[in-house]
Amino acid sequence: MTILEKAQLWLSDTFDADTQQEIKQLIDTDENTLADSFYKDMEFGTGGMRGIMGAGTNRINKYTLGKATQGLANYLIQTLPNKQLSVVIAFDCRHNSQLFAKVVADVLSANNIKVYLFEDLRPTPELSFAVKHLGCDAGIVLTASHNPPEYNGYKVYWGDGGQIVPPHDNKIIDEVNSLEFSEINFNANEDLIEVIGKEVDDAFVNASVKNVAFNTAGKENLKIVFTSLHGTSIVSVPDALEKAGYPDVHIVEEQRVPNGDFPTVASPNPEEPAALKMATDLAEKINADIVIGTDPDCDRLGIAVRDLEGNMKLLNGNQTMCLMTNFLIKKWEEAGKLNGKQFVGSTIVSTNLVNEIAASYGVETKVGLTGFKWIAKMVREAEGTQDFIGGGEESFGYMVGDFVRDKDAVTATVLACEIAADAKAKGSSMYQELLQIYVDNNFYKEHLISLVKKGMDGAQQIAQMMVDLRENPVTEIDGSKVNFVYDYEASTKTDLLKNTVETIDIPKSNVLIYETLEGTKVAARPSGTEPKIKFYFSVRGELCCIEKAKEVEAELDAKVQRIIKEMELS
């Protein structure tokens, strides 16, 4: 079927007048946008959907969302028969999120499923919490995380509060793909839709604070700057910090009001220093100790602290997760709760320093694919046999305990402040604590490059890059022989020096990792939610003392740049 033929199907009575009008206009005036809107179907993948809003099969709209929801409803009814099913729905600050949330609620209620719908925007981790708190069978959040303003998306959670994983994910996908748009039931049963708000908010914030409140000294002396970057965290984070006992919190007022256009930033991504500039400027003005910013759906956070010279320095996600993991394990040890039955969670592209930290306390590190749904799966599978302390990944997310089964910037914000207050009370700083971790273990330096390749051509280029890396493997990186090649799509770990191959017992994913004899790692991974291919670099060296930190860091930075140049990625 040609693109034009696919588009003309959307001129039928299955679609409303506004949609038909938008399609007619594309057919008449915009061949390129028409092609991008219909050249493929919006994939309901294992993490849900994320894409540009508009009419068409490759767009986020009431019909692609309706089809996904009808498929989910069908699967829930088949899998959990003879019970009153229930689903909780949340949404973020993006354009149409509230409208889309109501469409999704309508479809579920039309299928005789009870719906709990948040009254207004809420952080994504609160949705994860609400699934378990309300005893629901599933949860849905309308969000596109930190994507540009033209995007929206849809994530599905199972009854344990974690995002869907095997076997449910592929079965739901099959159900969605088997449907025609004409089979969506949009006829809402309003009696089955219940609006929720404050009761769940209070329970979530109380649980969040309870999980990271350690009676830390010096809270009143910690000066905090916080920005919600126009997102959902404004409804939860200030409340959580107040309940945790932090009186000196300064909010970036220009970014306080939720706004799907994110008017003060080029990208609402706390991984990028530019996104936190207003916050760090305010911190310099008032001499704050710590800056924290969250992304629009409040599952990731960026942290800036003062370095040894007193300048604000943005920590990367690996550094944050190392600080948080080390602090939490230490608190468990002080409380006499470590008995060899605890674990922390990490991912295949995150720093190995977390593994070293955990091992130094006799704690296991479980490593899964990128994405917190895999850490949530670890927690579920360990129930009754092991305690989960915390887990994170390099992309600025962290999760504490098992009351939430997704990355959670509300709880992580409070935890970051606990670490900073504790350090300050001891005459140290959060940054000094990080450097001490490097002294105690190894100095790890990570770097990320994202190559953006948009549209049909971009998708083909990304695919070809992965083919080339597999068919012509790198054998040496910066003068060190590649020892292991991990191919998560083929589920193989190849020892190039011994010429042996082992099977990797992790679900398949399009990720390739090279590891050298001296511990350098380079990973390649196409993004599942954005038109990007990501390259992750990790190098390490010994640090004898904090005073030598700048010198060692400069050496490691130079090493990363040599590798980037060597691989022709600059």
Coordinates of C-alpha atoms in Angstrom, one line a residue, residues 31-352:
E31 CA 4.1 15.8 0.7
N32 CA 7.0 15.4 3.0
T33 CA 5.0 15.7 6.3
L34 CA 2.4 13.3 4.8
A35 CA 5.2 10.8 4.1
D36 CA 6.6 11.0 7.6
S37 CA 3.1 10.8 9.1
F38 CA 2.3 7.5 7.2
Y39 CA 5.5 5.8 6.2
K40 CA 5.2 3.4 9.2
D41 CA 2.8 2.7 12.0
M42 CA 3.5 4.3 15.4
E43 CA 5.0 1.4 17.2
F44 CA 3.5 0.4 20.5
G45 CA 6.8 -0.9 21.8
T46 CA 7.9 -2.5 25.0
G47 CA 8.1 0.9 26.6
G48 CA 4.9 2.2 25.1
M49 CA 4.9 4.9 22.5
R50 CA 6.5 8.3 22.0
G51 CA 6.3 10.5 18.9
I52 CA 5.3 13.8 17.3
M53 CA 1.6 14.8 17.7
G54 CA -0.6 15.0 14.6
A55 CA -2.8 13.0 12.3
G56 CA -1.5 9.8 10.8
T57 CA -0.3 6.3 11.7
N58 CA 3.2 7.5 12.7
R59 CA 1.9 10.2 15.0
I60 CA 0.5 10.5 18.5
N61 CA -3.2 11.2 18.3
K62 CA -6.5 10.0 19.7
Y63 CA -6.6 7.1 17.2
T64 CA -3.1 5.7 17.8
L65 CA -3.6 6.1 21.5
G66 CA -7.1 4.7 21.3
K67 CA -5.8 1.6 19.5
A68 CA -3.1 1.1 22.0
T69 CA -5.6 1.4 24.8
Q70 CA -8.2 -0.9 23.2
G71 CA -5.4 -3.5 22.8
L72 CA -4.5 -3.2 26.4
A73 CA -8.1 -3.4 27.5
N74 CA -8.6 -6.6 25.4
Y75 CA -5.4 -8.1 26.9
L76 CA -6.4 -7.3 30.5
I77 CA -9.9 -8.8 30.0
Q78 CA -8.3 -12.0 28.6
T79 CA -5.6 -12.3 31.2
L80 CA -7.6 -11.3 34.3
P81 CA -11.1 -12.7 33.6
N82 CA -14.0 -12.6 36.0
K83 CA -12.9 -9.5 38.0
Q84 CA -13.6 -5.8 38.1
L85 CA -10.5 -4.5 36.4
S86 CA -9.1 -1.1 37.3
V87 CA -6.5 1.2 35.7
V88 CA -5.0 4.5 37.0
I89 CA -4.1 7.3 34.5
A90 CA -1.7 10.2 35.0
F91 CA -0.5 12.9 32.6
D92 CA 2.2 15.5 32.3
C93 CA 2.4 19.2 31.3
R94 CA 2.6 18.7 27.5
H95 CA 0.2 20.0 25.0
N96 CA -2.9 17.7 24.7
S97 CA -1.7 15.4 27.6
Q98 CA -4.9 16.1 29.6
L99 CA -7.1 15.6 26.5
F100 CA -5.3 12.4 25.6
A101 CA -5.6 11.1 29.2
K102 CA -9.4 11.6 28.9
V103 CA -9.5 9.7 25.6
V104 CA -7.6 6.8 27.2
A105 CA -10.0 6.9 30.2
D106 CA -13.0 6.9 27.8
V107 CA -11.7 3.8 25.9
L108 CA -11.0 1.8 29.2
S109 CA -14.4 2.7 30.7
A110 CA -16.1 1.8 27.4
N111 CA -14.6 -1.7 28.0
N112 CA -16.1 -1.9 31.5
I113 CA -12.8 -1.1 33.2
K114 CA -12.8 1.1 36.3
V115 CA -10.5 4.2 35.8
Y116 CA -8.8 6.4 38.4
L117 CA -7.9 9.6 36.5
F118 CA -5.7 12.2 38.2
E119 CA -7.4 15.6 38.4
D120 CA -4.3 17.5 37.0
L121 CA -0.7 16.9 35.9
R122 CA 1.3 14.6 38.2
P123 CA 4.9 13.2 38.3
T124 CA 5.4 9.9 36.5
P125 CA 6.7 8.2 39.7
E126 CA 3.4 9.0 41.5
L127 CA 1.6 7.0 38.8
S128 CA 3.9 4.0 39.5
F129 CA 3.1 4.5 43.2
A130 CA -0.6 4.9 42.6
V131 CA -0.9 1.5 40.8
K132 CA 0.1 -0.4 43.9
H133 CA -1.5 2.1 46.4
L134 CA -4.9 1.8 44.7
G135 CA -4.6 -1.9 43.9
C136 CA -4.9 -1.4 40.2
D137 CA -4.3 -4.0 37.5
A138 CA -2.4 -1.5 35.3
G139 CA -1.4 2.1 35.0
I140 CA -0.9 4.5 32.1
V141 CA 0.9 7.9 31.9
L142 CA 0.7 10.3 29.1
T143 CA 4.2 11.8 28.8
A144 CA 7.1 12.3 26.4
S145 CA 9.7 12.8 29.2
H146 CA 12.2 15.5 28.0
N147 CA 11.5 15.3 24.3
P148 CA 10.8 18.5 22.3
P149 CA 7.4 20.3 22.7
E150 CA 5.9 18.7 19.6
Y151 CA 6.1 15.2 21.2
N152 CA 3.8 13.3 23.4
G153 CA 3.7 9.7 24.5
Y154 CA 2.2 6.8 26.4
K155 CA 3.7 4.4 28.9
V156 CA 2.0 1.3 30.4
Y157 CA 2.6 -0.1 33.9
W158 CA 1.5 -3.5 35.2
G159 CA -0.1 -4.2 38.6
D160 CA 3.3 -4.3 40.5
G161 CA 3.9 -0.6 39.5
G162 CA 6.7 -1.4 37.1
Q163 CA 6.5 -0.8 33.3
I164 CA 5.4 -3.8 31.3
V165 CA 8.0 -6.4 30.6
P166 CA 7.9 -10.0 29.2
P167 CA 5.7 -11.8 28.8
H168 CA 3.0 -9.1 29.0
D169 CA 4.7 -6.6 26.8
N170 CA 4.9 -8.6 23.6
K171 CA 1.4 -10.1 24.1
I172 CA 0.0 -6.5 24.5
I173 CA 1.9 -5.4 21.4
D174 CA 0.4 -8.4 19.4
E175 CA -3.1 -7.5 20.6
V176 CA -2.6 -3.8 19.6
N177 CA -1.2 -4.7 16.2
S178 CA -4.1 -7.1 15.4
L179 CA -6.7 -4.2 15.7
E180 CA -8.2 -2.0 13.1
F181 CA -8.9 1.7 14.0
S182 CA -12.6 1.0 13.5
E183 CA -12.5 -1.5 16.5
I184 CA -11.7 1.2 19.1
N185 CA -14.6 1.7 21.5
F186 CA -14.6 5.4 22.4
N187 CA -18.1 5.4 24.1
A188 CA -17.2 6.3 27.6
N189 CA -19.0 5.0 30.7
E190 CA -18.5 8.1 32.9
D191 CA -19.8 6.2 36.0
L192 CA -16.6 4.1 35.8
I193 CA -14.2 7.2 35.8
E194 CA -13.2 8.5 39.2
V195 CA -11.1 11.6 39.5
I196 CA -8.3 11.4 42.1
G197 CA -5.9 13.8 43.7
K198 CA -4.8 14.9 47.2
E199 CA -5.3 11.6 49.0
V200 CA -2.8 9.8 46.6
D201 CA -0.5 12.9 46.6
D202 CA -0.2 12.9 50.4
A203 CA 0.4 9.1 50.5
F204 CA 3.1 9.3 47.8
V205 CA 5.0 12.2 49.3
N206 CA 4.9 10.6 52.8
A207 CA 6.2 7.4 51.4
S208 CA 8.9 9.2 49.5
V209 CA 10.2 11.1 52.5
K210 CA 10.0 8.0 54.7
N211 CA 12.3 6.1 52.4
V212 CA 15.1 8.6 52.5
A213 CA 14.7 10.5 55.8
F214 CA 17.8 9.5 57.9
N215 CA 17.6 12.2 60.7
T216 CA 20.5 13.9 58.8
A217 CA 22.2 16.7 60.7
G218 CA 22.5 20.2 59.3
K219 CA 19.3 20.3 57.2
E220 CA 18.6 23.9 58.2
N221 CA 22.0 24.9 57.0
L222 CA 21.7 23.6 53.5
K223 CA 20.7 26.2 50.9
I224 CA 18.9 24.6 48.0
V225 CA 17.9 25.9 44.5
F226 CA 15.2 23.9 42.8
T227 CA 13.7 24.1 39.3
S228 CA 10.9 22.1 37.8
L229 CA 11.8 23.2 34.3
H230 CA 8.1 24.0 33.6
G231 CA 7.2 20.4 34.5
T232 CA 5.2 18.3 36.9
S233 CA 7.6 18.2 39.8
I234 CA 6.3 21.5 41.1
V235 CA 3.3 19.7 42.6
S236 CA 5.4 17.3 44.7
V237 CA 9.1 18.2 45.2
P238 CA 8.6 21.4 47.3
D239 CA 6.2 19.5 49.5
A240 CA 8.6 16.6 49.9
L241 CA 11.5 18.9 50.8
E242 CA 9.4 20.7 53.4
K243 CA 8.2 17.4 55.0
A244 CA 11.8 16.1 55.0
G245 CA 12.8 19.2 57.1
Y246 CA 14.6 21.5 54.5
P247 CA 13.5 25.1 55.2
D248 CA 15.9 26.9 52.9
V249 CA 14.6 26.1 49.4
H250 CA 14.7 28.6 46.6
I251 CA 12.6 27.9 43.5
V252 CA 13.4 29.3 40.1
E253 CA 10.2 31.4 39.6
E254 CA 10.6 31.8 35.9
Q255 CA 10.4 28.1 35.4
R256 CA 7.8 27.3 38.2
V257 CA 4.6 27.3 36.0
P258 CA 4.0 24.1 34.0
N259 CA 4.2 24.9 30.3
G260 CA 4.5 22.4 27.4
D261 CA 6.4 24.9 25.3
F262 CA 9.2 25.0 27.9
P263 CA 9.8 28.7 27.0
T264 CA 13.0 29.3 29.0
V265 CA 15.1 26.4 27.8
A266 CA 16.1 25.0 24.4
S267 CA 15.5 21.5 25.8
P268 CA 13.9 20.6 29.2
N269 CA 16.6 17.9 29.8
P270 CA 18.4 18.2 33.2
E271 CA 21.3 16.2 31.6
E272 CA 22.2 19.4 29.7
P273 CA 24.0 22.2 31.6
A274 CA 22.1 24.8 29.6
A275 CA 18.8 23.6 31.0
L276 CA 20.0 24.3 34.6
K277 CA 21.6 27.7 33.8
M278 CA 18.9 29.8 35.4
A279 CA 19.1 27.6 38.5
T280 CA 22.9 27.7 38.7
D281 CA 22.8 31.5 38.1
L282 CA 20.5 31.8 41.1
A283 CA 22.7 29.6 43.1
E284 CA 25.7 31.9 42.5
K285 CA 23.6 34.9 43.4
I286 CA 22.5 33.5 46.8
N287 CA 25.5 31.3 47.4
A288 CA 23.5 28.0 47.5
D289 CA 25.1 24.6 48.2
I290 CA 23.2 22.5 45.7
V291 CA 21.1 22.9 42.6
I292 CA 18.5 20.3 41.5
G293 CA 16.4 20.3 38.4
T294 CA 13.9 17.7 37.2
D295 CA 12.6 16.9 33.7
P296 CA 9.0 17.5 32.7
D297 CA 7.6 14.2 34.0
C298 CA 9.8 14.3 37.1
D299 CA 11.5 10.9 36.8
R300 CA 15.1 12.3 36.0
L301 CA 17.1 14.9 37.9
G302 CA 20.2 16.9 37.3
I303 CA 22.3 18.0 40.2
A304 CA 24.9 20.7 40.5
V305 CA 27.2 21.1 43.5
R306 CA 30.2 23.2 44.4
D307 CA 33.6 21.8 43.4
L308 CA 36.8 22.1 45.4
E309 CA 37.2 25.7 44.1
G310 CA 33.6 26.6 45.0
N311 CA 32.2 26.7 41.4
M312 CA 28.9 25.0 40.6
K313 CA 29.6 21.8 38.7
L314 CA 26.9 19.6 37.1
L315 CA 27.2 16.0 38.1
N316 CA 26.6 13.3 35.5
G317 CA 24.1 10.5 36.0
N318 CA 26.8 8.0 36.8
Q319 CA 28.3 10.2 39.5
T320 CA 24.9 10.8 41.0
M321 CA 24.0 7.1 41.2
C322 CA 27.4 6.3 42.7
L323 CA 26.9 9.0 45.5
M324 CA 23.3 7.8 46.1
T325 CA 24.2 4.1 46.1
N326 CA 27.2 4.6 48.4
F327 CA 25.2 6.7 50.9
L328 CA 22.2 4.3 51.0
I329 CA 24.4 1.2 51.6
K330 CA 26.3 3.1 54.3
K331 CA 23.0 3.9 56.0
W332 CA 21.9 0.3 55.8
E333 CA 25.2 -0.7 57.3
E334 CA 24.9 1.8 60.1
A335 CA 21.4 0.5 60.9
G336 CA 22.8 -3.1 61.1
K337 CA 20.6 -4.1 58.2
L338 CA 23.2 -5.6 55.9
N339 CA 23.2 -9.4 56.0
G340 CA 24.3 -10.5 52.5
K341 CA 20.7 -10.5 51.2
Q342 CA 20.6 -7.0 49.7
F343 CA 21.2 -5.8 46.2
V344 CA 21.4 -2.7 44.1
G345 CA 20.3 -2.3 40.5
S346 CA 22.2 -0.9 37.5
T347 CA 22.2 -1.2 33.7
I348 CA 24.6 -2.4 31.0
V349 CA 25.6 1.1 29.9
S350 CA 26.0 2.5 33.4
T351 CA 29.3 2.9 35.2
N352 CA 31.0 -0.2 36.7

